[in-house]
Amino acid sequence: MDVSFSVQRGRPLLVLGPSGAGKSTLTLCLSGLIPQVIQGDYRGDVRVEGLSAAETPVHQLAKMVGLVFQDPDSQFCTLTVEDEIAFGLENLAWSPEDMETAIDDALAAVGLAGFRDRELATLSGGEKQRVALAAVLAMNPRVLLLDEPSAHLDPRSTAGLFALLRKLSGERRCTMVVIEHKLDELLDWVEDVLVLDSGGSRLAFGGAREVFYGNSSRLAQAGIWRPQTVEVVESLRSLGWDIPGNPLTVQETAAALAETPGVLKRLASSTTGSHTSGYPNRVQLPGATYCEAKLEDDASLLVKDIHFSYPRAQAASPTLANVSFAVRKGGFLAVAGPSGAGKTTLGLILSGILRPSRGIVRLGGQDLSLMKPAVAARKVGHVFQNPEHQFVSDTVFGELAVSLLPSAGNKASERLDQDQRALVLDWLERLSLSHRANDSPFALSHGQKRRLSVAAMLIRQPSLLVLDEPTLGQDEIQAQRLMALVQDFRARAGTVVMITHDMRLVAEYADVLVVLVGGRVLFFGSPRDFFADAGLVAETGMALPPLARVGKLLGERTGVDAKSLVSLADFMLRLGPAGKGC
């Protein structure tokens, strides 16, 4: 890394960069963990509140610098919520009376009032993330370092977290340094932006508007996420539309488009096209019926009235109940819902890892529960949220070899025939991992691990691919590479089920959407139909993609039917090049 910058006290800083650029390493430098705990080649000077981060003991820096890791489990030291928040305060020698107040205030601030006695192991990923934040906030840090704090949060929890950070920013209680990919949610309060390139050097630094518009092409080339609002403005400008200003927020973008000569006329005259897929807009529960007449005959995947409860769960609140849907061959189903809705459990059932207590799962017309595990494993590829949970080989090459010859175990690499060896080498080339063939899969970057885990399933040529949060924490280029693999799989008639909190992915890729709430299906249908129903979106705890909000505001401001504008592709299709007729 070769980085220089300064931040005024109280001003929030957003840090961006491709995977492996050193964003998390930077937070470790700011907290003093590098070089005091984590050794390496360290040069330069880092000052936090006037103190040297390299020379001031970590326990002293901890009084003023709070760090929230991307993975909350990696920083937990105790077993319960109360003990976790008290742990830091005890180390700072707070009085018991002050600790009691601080614990209650911190939990209330992150929306977890009443969680004091809960065991950390029983919490959802989103709840754990909020506990980790509460433990840091309780100590009233002057500098708050947040490494992708919303990575494991559902849309409603993300909105609550960002509202809290916005409030803290407005109060100037602390200086925040935030690493985050959900940019459109931050633009109304983040003031400065630091961008790192792939080598860890400074690519850009300055005000948010200056960085995103003044360096837009450089960010895109480096594979760094840009706000969707900036993407749509820049894309339309490239087609000749004279959009005024440099809008950042959803509100600014909608206003700029409304003021652009010809835009409203083009929207009013363009046809919205058909966005429905023959699915019902809403499944009515309880006692919902599956649309058998429409899909049962040609469904690649049929899920009908499945129920599931874990052994210790209460019978009155099963993990899944009356879940029904279907996906055609080559289709792309997105599964969304708040944390704890049963999405991951559903994915495990679709893979044959868990079996429903009641109901049917049919794949290609065959009952999945009647298949032998080895047969089910060949037909269904399951990519876990954490790719490390499914690695079984010592090498990257071996990981793909084992997928082809699972019964050979660690001898798989030696038993490949000529065609199979050529296939593995071809996949390594596609993954840009040929040079890492003999390395441990655990030594790869997060993005490389994710692509390897997907390829390890696809090399088997399954008929169904189940993905659990596939783009979590990935930069734009890596996310596009991964989705290109998925789209190629679909082109060969493969069926995809993707579990995700990312509404942008849903809008851009999914043919059909299932939304689970409390283990039940609350919506089954076209993503555009879902996003067009603001009441339903709010009821399910989901969120409109940024561009869908732009379309909604355009409709409210102008009367133009813009509710189907949910993605960049929709805007480009509806508006097209500026010119005649504008």
mmCIF file of C-alpha atoms in Angstrom, residues 54 69 151 419 433 486 509 571:
data_model
loop_
_atom_site.group_PDB
_atom_site.id
_atom_site.type_symbol
_atom_site.label_atom_id
_atom_site.label_comp_id
_atom_site.label_asym_id
_atom_site.label_seq_id
_atom_site.Cartn_x
_atom_site.Cartn_y
_atom_site.Cartn_z
ATOM 1 C CA ALA A 54 2.264 2.359 15.529
ATOM 2 C CA PHE A 69 -15.171 -6.420 11.424
ATOM 3 C CA ALA A 151 -22.712 -7.343 4.406
ATOM 4 C CA ASP A 419 -10.534 -35.539 -21.058
ATOM 5 C CA LEU A 433 -6.603 -19.367 -11.632
ATOM 6 C CA VAL A 486 -24.164 -18.479 -13.928
ATOM 7 C CA TYR A 509 -31.076 -11.287 -13.308
ATOM 8 C CA PHE A 571 -33.749 2.789 -18.336
#
